[in-house]
Amino acid sequence: MSAFAALEGGLDPGLLDHCGLCHTRAQMKVTKSALTTGAALLALTASSSCKEPEPDKFGTVRIELSPLGGEGDTVFAGTTEVIATVNYEDCLQDFYLIDRTDYQKDGPEGAPVFDQFAETLCTDYDEAPECEVDSIDQTLLEGTDVYNLKVTFTITDPSSLSYRELNIGPLPTEDLAGCSPIVELNVNGLIGRDANGTQIWGISTLPGSSRATTNQGAPLRVTLARK
């Protein structure tokens, strides 16, 4: 309506303009309120539909370090490095070489997993000795029967080794692997070295069973003797 028409109709043009402005503001408030409500409902719906975090897909096997005769000070004195190697059995060979090659150490899914375990093997487990992870290496040589996982630990306090547990990983859980993820520890699979890189101790006696699965209930208890 024009100002002239408003005058003819007995309405004050200023009043009309003011009413129009109020109406526009009211519409904006309604629109803003509707958008805010819609956003809140969308956020609530998204929140209610979020799934619980999946359980950890990877774990470790544990090796308990038992010095021969209980003489930890003698066996472990001077230790600066421990190297633990476990061999993949059929399930894990198929997992890494056939089913999920992306989880190999250098794979797109595997690389961050290996990096994470390098940071946590010495810090996130109650029975771990005073150590740091120097490296985690994976060997998958088809046709040579060499399929293993090797963890090299730097030992910052050798007196902390007696009856403590080394965690060896990452290893996929049974749910992820789709089979029983078994590794085997051989007699040459655990050695200690001094600052010169010389081996000063190794396995004297393996347990009755030297095979273990991911997140096993009990550690592999090995007896270690000075070289």
JSON list of C-alpha atoms in Angstrom, two decimals:
[
{"chain": "A", "resi": 1, "resn": "MET", "atom": "CA", "xyz": [0.00, 0.00, 0.00]},
{"chain": "A", "resi": 2, "resn": "SER", "atom": "CA", "xyz": [1.39, 3.46, -0.97]},
{"chain": "A", "resi": 3, "resn": "ALA", "atom": "CA", "xyz": [1.59, 6.37, 1.48]},
{"chain": "A", "resi": 4, "resn": "PHE", "atom": "CA", "xyz": [-1.11, 8.25, -0.56]},
{"chain": "A", "resi": 5, "resn": "ALA", "atom": "CA", "xyz": [-3.45, 5.27, -0.34]},
{"chain": "A", "resi": 6, "resn": "ALA", "atom": "CA", "xyz": [-2.74, 5.04, 3.34]},
{"chain": "A", "resi": 7, "resn": "LEU", "atom": "CA", "xyz": [-3.73, 8.65, 3.84]},
{"chain": "A", "resi": 8, "resn": "GLU", "atom": "CA", "xyz": [-6.95, 8.08, 1.90]},
{"chain": "A", "resi": 9, "resn": "GLY", "atom": "CA", "xyz": [-7.68, 5.15, 4.12]},
{"chain": "A", "resi": 10, "resn": "GLY", "atom": "CA", "xyz": [-7.06, 7.21, 7.21]},
{"chain": "A", "resi": 11, "resn": "LEU", "atom": "CA", "xyz": [-3.82, 5.42, 8.14]},
{"chain": "A", "resi": 12, "resn": "ASP", "atom": "CA", "xyz": [-0.63, 7.14, 9.14]},
{"chain": "A", "resi": 13, "resn": "PRO", "atom": "CA", "xyz": [2.13, 6.08, 6.67]},
{"chain": "A", "resi": 14, "resn": "GLY", "atom": "CA", "xyz": [4.77, 6.15, 9.43]},
{"chain": "A", "resi": 15, "resn": "LEU", "atom": "CA", "xyz": [2.68, 3.81, 11.50]},
{"chain": "A", "resi": 16, "resn": "LEU", "atom": "CA", "xyz": [2.22, 1.50, 8.55]},
{"chain": "A", "resi": 17, "resn": "ASP", "atom": "CA", "xyz": [5.97, 1.37, 7.87]},
{"chain": "A", "resi": 18, "resn": "HIS", "atom": "CA", "xyz": [6.60, 0.63, 11.54]},
{"chain": "A", "resi": 19, "resn": "CYS", "atom": "CA", "xyz": [4.07, -2.21, 11.48]},
{"chain": "A", "resi": 20, "resn": "GLY", "atom": "CA", "xyz": [5.64, -3.65, 8.34]},
{"chain": "A", "resi": 21, "resn": "LEU", "atom": "CA", "xyz": [9.08, -3.62, 9.98]},
{"chain": "A", "resi": 22, "resn": "CYS", "atom": "CA", "xyz": [7.71, -5.32, 13.07]},
{"chain": "A", "resi": 23, "resn": "HIS", "atom": "CA", "xyz": [6.13, -8.00, 10.91]},
{"chain": "A", "resi": 24, "resn": "THR", "atom": "CA", "xyz": [9.40, -8.63, 9.08]},
{"chain": "A", "resi": 25, "resn": "ARG", "atom": "CA", "xyz": [11.31, -8.90, 12.37]},
{"chain": "A", "resi": 26, "resn": "ALA", "atom": "CA", "xyz": [8.73, -11.33, 13.70]},
{"chain": "A", "resi": 27, "resn": "GLN", "atom": "CA", "xyz": [9.12, -13.49, 10.60]},
{"chain": "A", "resi": 28, "resn": "MET", "atom": "CA", "xyz": [12.91, -13.48, 11.02]},
{"chain": "A", "resi": 29, "resn": "LYS", "atom": "CA", "xyz": [12.60, -14.55, 14.66]},
{"chain": "A", "resi": 30, "resn": "VAL", "atom": "CA", "xyz": [10.29, -17.41, 13.73]},
{"chain": "A", "resi": 31, "resn": "THR", "atom": "CA", "xyz": [12.65, -18.53, 10.96]},
{"chain": "A", "resi": 32, "resn": "LYS", "atom": "CA", "xyz": [15.70, -18.33, 13.26]},
{"chain": "A", "resi": 33, "resn": "SER", "atom": "CA", "xyz": [13.85, -20.26, 15.96]},
{"chain": "A", "resi": 34, "resn": "ALA", "atom": "CA", "xyz": [12.86, -22.94, 13.48]},
{"chain": "A", "resi": 35, "resn": "LEU", "atom": "CA", "xyz": [16.43, -23.30, 12.25]},
{"chain": "A", "resi": 36, "resn": "THR", "atom": "CA", "xyz": [17.78, -23.51, 15.78]},
{"chain": "A", "resi": 37, "resn": "THR", "atom": "CA", "xyz": [15.21, -26.13, 16.74]},
{"chain": "A", "resi": 38, "resn": "GLY", "atom": "CA", "xyz": [15.94, -28.12, 13.59]},
{"chain": "A", "resi": 39, "resn": "ALA", "atom": "CA", "xyz": [19.66, -28.07, 14.25]},
{"chain": "A", "resi": 40, "resn": "ALA", "atom": "CA", "xyz": [19.11, -29.22, 17.81]},
{"chain": "A", "resi": 41, "resn": "LEU", "atom": "CA", "xyz": [16.89, -32.08, 16.68]},
{"chain": "A", "resi": 42, "resn": "LEU", "atom": "CA", "xyz": [19.44, -33.10, 14.03]},
{"chain": "A", "resi": 43, "resn": "ALA", "atom": "CA", "xyz": [22.24, -33.12, 16.61]},
{"chain": "A", "resi": 44, "resn": "LEU", "atom": "CA", "xyz": [20.11, -35.15, 19.00]},
{"chain": "A", "resi": 45, "resn": "THR", "atom": "CA", "xyz": [19.28, -37.66, 16.28]},
{"chain": "A", "resi": 46, "resn": "ALA", "atom": "CA", "xyz": [22.93, -37.98, 15.26]},
{"chain": "A", "resi": 47, "resn": "SER", "atom": "CA", "xyz": [23.99, -38.41, 18.88]},
{"chain": "A", "resi": 48, "resn": "SER", "atom": "CA", "xyz": [21.42, -41.11, 19.56]},
{"chain": "A", "resi": 49, "resn": "SER", "atom": "CA", "xyz": [22.41, -43.00, 16.41]},
{"chain": "A", "resi": 50, "resn": "CYS", "atom": "CA", "xyz": [26.17, -43.06, 17.18]},
{"chain": "A", "resi": 51, "resn": "LYS", "atom": "CA", "xyz": [27.52, -46.55, 17.74]},
{"chain": "A", "resi": 52, "resn": "GLU", "atom": "CA", "xyz": [29.56, -47.54, 20.74]},
{"chain": "A", "resi": 53, "resn": "PRO", "atom": "CA", "xyz": [33.33, -47.63, 20.01]},
{"chain": "A", "resi": 54, "resn": "GLU", "atom": "CA", "xyz": [34.48, -50.99, 18.68]},
{"chain": "A", "resi": 55, "resn": "PRO", "atom": "CA", "xyz": [36.61, -53.12, 21.00]},
{"chain": "A", "resi": 56, "resn": "ASP", "atom": "CA", "xyz": [40.34, -53.10, 20.34]},
{"chain": "A", "resi": 57, "resn": "LYS", "atom": "CA", "xyz": [41.16, -55.04, 17.21]},
{"chain": "A", "resi": 58, "resn": "PHE", "atom": "CA", "xyz": [44.77, -55.71, 18.21]},
{"chain": "A", "resi": 59, "resn": "GLY", "atom": "CA", "xyz": [46.53, -56.97, 21.30]},
{"chain": "A", "resi": 60, "resn": "THR", "atom": "CA", "xyz": [49.69, -58.69, 22.48]},
{"chain": "A", "resi": 61, "resn": "VAL", "atom": "CA", "xyz": [51.19, -61.87, 23.83]},
{"chain": "A", "resi": 62, "resn": "ARG", "atom": "CA", "xyz": [53.20, -61.68, 27.04]},
{"chain": "A", "resi": 63, "resn": "ILE", "atom": "CA", "xyz": [56.55, -63.21, 27.93]},
{"chain": "A", "resi": 64, "resn": "GLU", "atom": "CA", "xyz": [57.53, -63.48, 31.60]},
{"chain": "A", "resi": 65, "resn": "LEU", "atom": "CA", "xyz": [61.26, -63.15, 32.27]},
{"chain": "A", "resi": 66, "resn": "SER", "atom": "CA", "xyz": [62.36, -65.72, 34.86]},
{"chain": "A", "resi": 67, "resn": "PRO", "atom": "CA", "xyz": [66.11, -65.68, 35.68]},
{"chain": "A", "resi": 68, "resn": "LEU", "atom": "CA", "xyz": [67.71, -69.09, 36.18]},
{"chain": "A", "resi": 69, "resn": "GLY", "atom": "CA", "xyz": [67.95, -69.89, 39.89]},
{"chain": "A", "resi": 70, "resn": "GLY", "atom": "CA", "xyz": [66.18, -66.66, 40.73]},
{"chain": "A", "resi": 71, "resn": "GLU", "atom": "CA", "xyz": [69.45, -64.77, 40.28]},
{"chain": "A", "resi": 72, "resn": "GLY", "atom": "CA", "xyz": [68.16, -61.77, 38.38]},
{"chain": "A", "resi": 73, "resn": "ASP", "atom": "CA", "xyz": [71.05, -59.51, 39.36]},
{"chain": "A", "resi": 74, "resn": "THR", "atom": "CA", "xyz": [73.51, -61.99, 37.83]},
{"chain": "A", "resi": 75, "resn": "VAL", "atom": "CA", "xyz": [71.54, -62.88, 34.69]},
{"chain": "A", "resi": 76, "resn": "PHE", "atom": "CA", "xyz": [70.35, -59.42, 33.73]},
{"chain": "A", "resi": 77, "resn": "ALA", "atom": "CA", "xyz": [73.27, -57.25, 34.87]},
{"chain": "A", "resi": 78, "resn": "GLY", "atom": "CA", "xyz": [74.45, -54.93, 32.11]},
{"chain": "A", "resi": 79, "resn": "THR", "atom": "CA", "xyz": [71.44, -55.47, 29.86]},
{"chain": "A", "resi": 80, "resn": "THR", "atom": "CA", "xyz": [70.75, -52.50, 27.61]},
{"chain": "A", "resi": 81, "resn": "GLU", "atom": "CA", "xyz": [68.71, -54.18, 24.89]},
{"chain": "A", "resi": 82, "resn": "VAL", "atom": "CA", "xyz": [66.25, -57.07, 24.63]},
{"chain": "A", "resi": 83, "resn": "ILE", "atom": "CA", "xyz": [65.09, -58.52, 21.33]},
{"chain": "A", "resi": 84, "resn": "ALA", "atom": "CA", "xyz": [61.94, -60.66, 21.26]},
{"chain": "A", "resi": 85, "resn": "THR", "atom": "CA", "xyz": [60.84, -62.53, 18.14]},
{"chain": "A", "resi": 86, "resn": "VAL", "atom": "CA", "xyz": [57.68, -64.59, 17.68]},
{"chain": "A", "resi": 87, "resn": "ASN", "atom": "CA", "xyz": [56.74, -66.59, 14.59]},
{"chain": "A", "resi": 88, "resn": "TYR", "atom": "CA", "xyz": [53.35, -66.24, 12.89]},
{"chain": "A", "resi": 89, "resn": "GLU", "atom": "CA", "xyz": [51.48, -69.50, 12.45]},
{"chain": "A", "resi": 90, "resn": "ASP", "atom": "CA", "xyz": [49.04, -70.25, 9.60]},
{"chain": "A", "resi": 91, "resn": "CYS", "atom": "CA", "xyz": [46.19, -67.98, 10.70]},
{"chain": "A", "resi": 92, "resn": "LEU", "atom": "CA", "xyz": [48.39, -64.88, 10.93]},
{"chain": "A", "resi": 93, "resn": "GLN", "atom": "CA", "xyz": [50.27, -65.73, 7.75]},
{"chain": "A", "resi": 94, "resn": "ASP", "atom": "CA", "xyz": [46.98, -65.80, 5.85]},
{"chain": "A", "resi": 95, "resn": "PHE", "atom": "CA", "xyz": [45.75, -62.66, 7.61]},
{"chain": "A", "resi": 96, "resn": "TYR", "atom": "CA", "xyz": [48.74, -60.55, 6.58]},
{"chain": "A", "resi": 97, "resn": "LEU", "atom": "CA", "xyz": [49.53, -62.12, 3.19]},
{"chain": "A", "resi": 98, "resn": "ILE", "atom": "CA", "xyz": [46.06, -62.88, 1.80]},
{"chain": "A", "resi": 99, "resn": "ASP", "atom": "CA", "xyz": [43.07, -61.58, 3.74]},
{"chain": "A", "resi": 100, "resn": "ARG", "atom": "CA", "xyz": [44.18, -58.18, 5.05]},
{"chain": "A", "resi": 101, "resn": "THR", "atom": "CA", "xyz": [47.38, -57.08, 3.40]},
{"chain": "A", "resi": 102, "resn": "ASP", "atom": "CA", "xyz": [46.41, -53.51, 4.30]},
{"chain": "A", "resi": 103, "resn": "TYR", "atom": "CA", "xyz": [47.25, -54.33, 7.92]},
{"chain": "A", "resi": 104, "resn": "GLN", "atom": "CA", "xyz": [50.89, -55.13, 7.16]},
{"chain": "A", "resi": 105, "resn": "LYS", "atom": "CA", "xyz": [53.35, -52.83, 8.92]},
{"chain": "A", "resi": 106, "resn": "ASP", "atom": "CA", "xyz": [53.69, -50.56, 5.88]},
{"chain": "A", "resi": 107, "resn": "GLY", "atom": "CA", "xyz": [50.03, -50.85, 4.84]},
{"chain": "A", "resi": 108, "resn": "PRO", "atom": "CA", "xyz": [47.51, -48.00, 5.05]},
{"chain": "A", "resi": 109, "resn": "GLU", "atom": "CA", "xyz": [45.70, -49.60, 7.99]},
{"chain": "A", "resi": 110, "resn": "GLY", "atom": "CA", "xyz": [48.71, -51.28, 9.58]},
{"chain": "A", "resi": 111, "resn": "ALA", "atom": "CA", "xyz": [51.15, -48.38, 9.79]},
{"chain": "A", "resi": 112, "resn": "PRO", "atom": "CA", "xyz": [49.21, -46.39, 12.43]},
{"chain": "A", "resi": 113, "resn": "VAL", "atom": "CA", "xyz": [48.60, -49.58, 14.43]},
{"chain": "A", "resi": 114, "resn": "PHE", "atom": "CA", "xyz": [52.31, -50.41, 14.58]},
{"chain": "A", "resi": 115, "resn": "ASP", "atom": "CA", "xyz": [53.11, -46.79, 15.47]},
{"chain": "A", "resi": 116, "resn": "GLN", "atom": "CA", "xyz": [50.59, -46.86, 18.31]},
{"chain": "A", "resi": 117, "resn": "PHE", "atom": "CA", "xyz": [52.01, -50.06, 19.79]},
{"chain": "A", "resi": 118, "resn": "ALA", "atom": "CA", "xyz": [55.55, -48.70, 19.56]},
{"chain": "A", "resi": 119, "resn": "GLU", "atom": "CA", "xyz": [54.40, -45.94, 21.89]},
{"chain": "A", "resi": 120, "resn": "THR", "atom": "CA", "xyz": [52.51, -48.11, 24.38]},
{"chain": "A", "resi": 121, "resn": "LEU", "atom": "CA", "xyz": [54.24, -51.50, 24.80]},
{"chain": "A", "resi": 122, "resn": "CYS", "atom": "CA", "xyz": [56.46, -50.14, 27.59]},
{"chain": "A", "resi": 123, "resn": "THR", "atom": "CA", "xyz": [54.01, -47.67, 29.12]},
{"chain": "A", "resi": 124, "resn": "ASP", "atom": "CA", "xyz": [50.49, -49.09, 29.11]},
{"chain": "A", "resi": 125, "resn": "TYR", "atom": "CA", "xyz": [51.06, -52.49, 30.76]},
{"chain": "A", "resi": 126, "resn": "ASP", "atom": "CA", "xyz": [51.41, -52.92, 34.50]},
{"chain": "A", "resi": 127, "resn": "GLU", "atom": "CA", "xyz": [54.06, -55.66, 34.48]},
{"chain": "A", "resi": 128, "resn": "ALA", "atom": "CA", "xyz": [56.36, -54.10, 31.90]},
{"chain": "A", "resi": 129, "resn": "PRO", "atom": "CA", "xyz": [59.99, -53.49, 32.90]},
{"chain": "A", "resi": 130, "resn": "GLU", "atom": "CA", "xyz": [61.66, -50.10, 32.62]},
{"chain": "A", "resi": 131, "resn": "CYS", "atom": "CA", "xyz": [62.03, -49.90, 28.87]},
{"chain": "A", "resi": 132, "resn": "GLU", "atom": "CA", "xyz": [61.45, -48.08, 25.61]},
{"chain": "A", "resi": 133, "resn": "VAL", "atom": "CA", "xyz": [60.51, -49.57, 22.25]},
{"chain": "A", "resi": 134, "resn": "ASP", "atom": "CA", "xyz": [63.32, -49.08, 19.79]},
{"chain": "A", "resi": 135, "resn": "SER", "atom": "CA", "xyz": [61.60, -50.76, 16.84]},
{"chain": "A", "resi": 136, "resn": "ILE", "atom": "CA", "xyz": [58.90, -53.18, 15.75]},
{"chain": "A", "resi": 137, "resn": "ASP", "atom": "CA", "xyz": [59.78, -55.19, 12.65]},
{"chain": "A", "resi": 138, "resn": "GLN", "atom": "CA", "xyz": [57.63, -57.54, 10.60]},
{"chain": "A", "resi": 139, "resn": "THR", "atom": "CA", "xyz": [59.06, -60.15, 8.22]},
{"chain": "A", "resi": 140, "resn": "LEU", "atom": "CA", "xyz": [56.80, -61.75, 5.61]},
{"chain": "A", "resi": 141, "resn": "LEU", "atom": "CA", "xyz": [58.97, -63.63, 3.12]},
{"chain": "A", "resi": 142, "resn": "GLU", "atom": "CA", "xyz": [56.81, -65.94, 1.05]},
{"chain": "A", "resi": 143, "resn": "GLY", "atom": "CA", "xyz": [58.46, -69.17, 0.02]},
{"chain": "A", "resi": 144, "resn": "THR", "atom": "CA", "xyz": [61.11, -68.95, 2.74]},
{"chain": "A", "resi": 145, "resn": "ASP", "atom": "CA", "xyz": [58.95, -69.88, 5.73]},
{"chain": "A", "resi": 146, "resn": "VAL", "atom": "CA", "xyz": [60.04, -66.69, 7.53]},
{"chain": "A", "resi": 147, "resn": "TYR", "atom": "CA", "xyz": [56.98, -64.99, 8.97]},
{"chain": "A", "resi": 148, "resn": "ASN", "atom": "CA", "xyz": [57.62, -63.22, 12.23]},
{"chain": "A", "resi": 149, "resn": "LEU", "atom": "CA", "xyz": [57.23, -60.18, 14.45]},
{"chain": "A", "resi": 150, "resn": "LYS", "atom": "CA", "xyz": [60.29, -58.76, 16.21]},
{"chain": "A", "resi": 151, "resn": "VAL", "atom": "CA", "xyz": [60.27, -56.13, 18.94]},
{"chain": "A", "resi": 152, "resn": "THR", "atom": "CA", "xyz": [63.51, -54.49, 20.06]},
{"chain": "A", "resi": 153, "resn": "PHE", "atom": "CA", "xyz": [63.44, -52.92, 23.52]},
{"chain": "A", "resi": 154, "resn": "THR", "atom": "CA", "xyz": [65.90, -50.48, 25.01]},
{"chain": "A", "resi": 155, "resn": "ILE", "atom": "CA", "xyz": [66.26, -51.33, 28.71]},
{"chain": "A", "resi": 156, "resn": "THR", "atom": "CA", "xyz": [66.69, -48.30, 30.95]},
{"chain": "A", "resi": 157, "resn": "ASP", "atom": "CA", "xyz": [66.97, -50.29, 34.22]},
{"chain": "A", "resi": 158, "resn": "PRO", "atom": "CA", "xyz": [68.13, -53.93, 33.99]},
{"chain": "A", "resi": 159, "resn": "SER", "atom": "CA", "xyz": [67.24, -54.55, 37.63]},
{"chain": "A", "resi": 160, "resn": "SER", "atom": "CA", "xyz": [63.57, -54.19, 36.63]},
{"chain": "A", "resi": 161, "resn": "LEU", "atom": "CA", "xyz": [63.65, -57.23, 34.31]},
{"chain": "A", "resi": 162, "resn": "SER", "atom": "CA", "xyz": [63.27, -60.08, 36.82]},
{"chain": "A", "resi": 163, "resn": "TYR", "atom": "CA", "xyz": [59.83, -61.70, 36.63]},
{"chain": "A", "resi": 164, "resn": "ARG", "atom": "CA", "xyz": [58.44, -58.82, 34.60]},
{"chain": "A", "resi": 165, "resn": "GLU", "atom": "CA", "xyz": [56.53, -59.23, 31.35]},
{"chain": "A", "resi": 166, "resn": "LEU", "atom": "CA", "xyz": [57.36, -58.11, 27.84]},
{"chain": "A", "resi": 167, "resn": "ASN", "atom": "CA", "xyz": [54.34, -57.45, 25.66]},
{"chain": "A", "resi": 168, "resn": "ILE", "atom": "CA", "xyz": [54.82, -58.41, 22.03]},
{"chain": "A", "resi": 169, "resn": "GLY", "atom": "CA", "xyz": [52.52, -56.87, 19.44]},
{"chain": "A", "resi": 170, "resn": "PRO", "atom": "CA", "xyz": [50.57, -55.73, 17.61]},
{"chain": "A", "resi": 171, "resn": "LEU", "atom": "CA", "xyz": [48.67, -58.95, 16.91]},
{"chain": "A", "resi": 172, "resn": "PRO", "atom": "CA", "xyz": [45.10, -59.05, 15.58]},
{"chain": "A", "resi": 173, "resn": "THR", "atom": "CA", "xyz": [42.39, -60.45, 17.82]},
{"chain": "A", "resi": 174, "resn": "GLU", "atom": "CA", "xyz": [40.47, -63.56, 16.88]},
{"chain": "A", "resi": 175, "resn": "ASP", "atom": "CA", "xyz": [37.42, -61.46, 15.95]},
{"chain": "A", "resi": 176, "resn": "LEU", "atom": "CA", "xyz": [39.42, -59.47, 13.42]},
{"chain": "A", "resi": 177, "resn": "ALA", "atom": "CA", "xyz": [41.52, -62.35, 12.08]},
{"chain": "A", "resi": 178, "resn": "GLY", "atom": "CA", "xyz": [38.56, -64.72, 11.76]},
{"chain": "A", "resi": 179, "resn": "CYS", "atom": "CA", "xyz": [40.69, -67.57, 13.10]},
{"chain": "A", "resi": 180, "resn": "SER", "atom": "CA", "xyz": [42.93, -68.34, 16.07]},
{"chain": "A", "resi": 181, "resn": "PRO", "atom": "CA", "xyz": [45.85, -65.86, 15.94]},
{"chain": "A", "resi": 182, "resn": "ILE", "atom": "CA", "xyz": [48.70, -68.03, 17.24]},
{"chain": "A", "resi": 183, "resn": "VAL", "atom": "CA", "xyz": [52.39, -67.19, 17.49]},
{"chain": "A", "resi": 184, "resn": "GLU", "atom": "CA", "xyz": [55.27, -69.41, 18.61]},
{"chain": "A", "resi": 185, "resn": "LEU", "atom": "CA", "xyz": [58.35, -68.49, 20.62]},
{"chain": "A", "resi": 186, "resn": "ASN", "atom": "CA", "xyz": [61.48, -70.47, 19.74]},
{"chain": "A", "resi": 187, "resn": "VAL", "atom": "CA", "xyz": [64.54, -71.03, 21.91]},
{"chain": "A", "resi": 188, "resn": "ASN", "atom": "CA", "xyz": [66.42, -68.27, 20.08]},
{"chain": "A", "resi": 189, "resn": "GLY", "atom": "CA", "xyz": [63.45, -65.91, 20.20]},
{"chain": "A", "resi": 190, "resn": "LEU", "atom": "CA", "xyz": [64.51, -63.88, 23.24]},
{"chain": "A", "resi": 191, "resn": "ILE", "atom": "CA", "xyz": [67.98, -62.48, 23.84]},
{"chain": "A", "resi": 192, "resn": "GLY", "atom": "CA", "xyz": [69.60, -59.79, 25.96]},
{"chain": "A", "resi": 193, "resn": "ARG", "atom": "CA", "xyz": [72.53, -57.62, 24.85]},
{"chain": "A", "resi": 194, "resn": "ASP", "atom": "CA", "xyz": [74.94, -55.27, 26.59]},
{"chain": "A", "resi": 195, "resn": "ALA", "atom": "CA", "xyz": [76.04, -51.80, 25.53]},
{"chain": "A", "resi": 196, "resn": "ASN", "atom": "CA", "xyz": [78.54, -53.30, 23.06]},
{"chain": "A", "resi": 197, "resn": "GLY", "atom": "CA", "xyz": [75.80, -55.22, 21.26]},
{"chain": "A", "resi": 198, "resn": "THR", "atom": "CA", "xyz": [77.09, -58.54, 22.62]},
{"chain": "A", "resi": 199, "resn": "GLN", "atom": "CA", "xyz": [74.54, -61.18, 23.61]},
{"chain": "A", "resi": 200, "resn": "ILE", "atom": "CA", "xyz": [74.84, -61.80, 27.35]},
{"chain": "A", "resi": 201, "resn": "TRP", "atom": "CA", "xyz": [71.80, -63.98, 28.05]},
{"chain": "A", "resi": 202, "resn": "GLY", "atom": "CA", "xyz": [69.17, -66.08, 26.32]},
{"chain": "A", "resi": 203, "resn": "ILE", "atom": "CA", "xyz": [66.49, -68.71, 26.85]},
{"chain": "A", "resi": 204, "resn": "SER", "atom": "CA", "xyz": [67.51, -71.69, 28.93]},
{"chain": "A", "resi": 205, "resn": "THR", "atom": "CA", "xyz": [64.11, -73.38, 29.14]},
{"chain": "A", "resi": 206, "resn": "LEU", "atom": "CA", "xyz": [60.91, -72.84, 27.20]},
{"chain": "A", "resi": 207, "resn": "PRO", "atom": "CA", "xyz": [57.52, -73.47, 28.81]},
{"chain": "A", "resi": 208, "resn": "GLY", "atom": "CA", "xyz": [55.64, -76.71, 28.11]},
{"chain": "A", "resi": 209, "resn": "SER", "atom": "CA", "xyz": [53.80, -74.89, 25.35]},
{"chain": "A", "resi": 210, "resn": "SER", "atom": "CA", "xyz": [55.63, -72.09, 23.58]},
{"chain": "A", "resi": 211, "resn": "ARG", "atom": "CA", "xyz": [52.58, -71.12, 21.53]},
{"chain": "A", "resi": 212, "resn": "ALA", "atom": "CA", "xyz": [50.24, -68.30, 22.50]},
{"chain": "A", "resi": 213, "resn": "THR", "atom": "CA", "xyz": [47.22, -66.44, 21.16]},
{"chain": "A", "resi": 214, "resn": "THR", "atom": "CA", "xyz": [46.49, -62.73, 21.17]},
{"chain": "A", "resi": 215, "resn": "ASN", "atom": "CA", "xyz": [45.58, -61.45, 24.65]},
{"chain": "A", "resi": 216, "resn": "GLN", "atom": "CA", "xyz": [46.27, -64.85, 26.22]},
{"chain": "A", "resi": 217, "resn": "GLY", "atom": "CA", "xyz": [45.18, -65.37, 29.80]},
{"chain": "A", "resi": 218, "resn": "ALA", "atom": "CA", "xyz": [48.66, -66.22, 31.08]},
{"chain": "A", "resi": 219, "resn": "PRO", "atom": "CA", "xyz": [52.14, -65.24, 29.89]},
{"chain": "A", "resi": 220, "resn": "LEU", "atom": "CA", "xyz": [54.70, -67.52, 28.32]},
{"chain": "A", "resi": 221, "resn": "ARG", "atom": "CA", "xyz": [57.07, -68.14, 31.24]},
{"chain": "A", "resi": 222, "resn": "VAL", "atom": "CA", "xyz": [60.64, -68.61, 30.04]},
{"chain": "A", "resi": 223, "resn": "THR", "atom": "CA", "xyz": [63.77, -69.33, 32.07]},
{"chain": "A", "resi": 224, "resn": "LEU", "atom": "CA", "xyz": [66.75, -67.19, 31.08]},
{"chain": "A", "resi": 225, "resn": "ALA", "atom": "CA", "xyz": [70.44, -67.87, 31.68]},
{"chain": "A", "resi": 226, "resn": "ARG", "atom": "CA", "xyz": [73.67, -65.97, 31.28]},
{"chain": "A", "resi": 227, "resn": "LYS", "atom": "CA", "xyz": [75.81, -66.80, 28.24]}
]
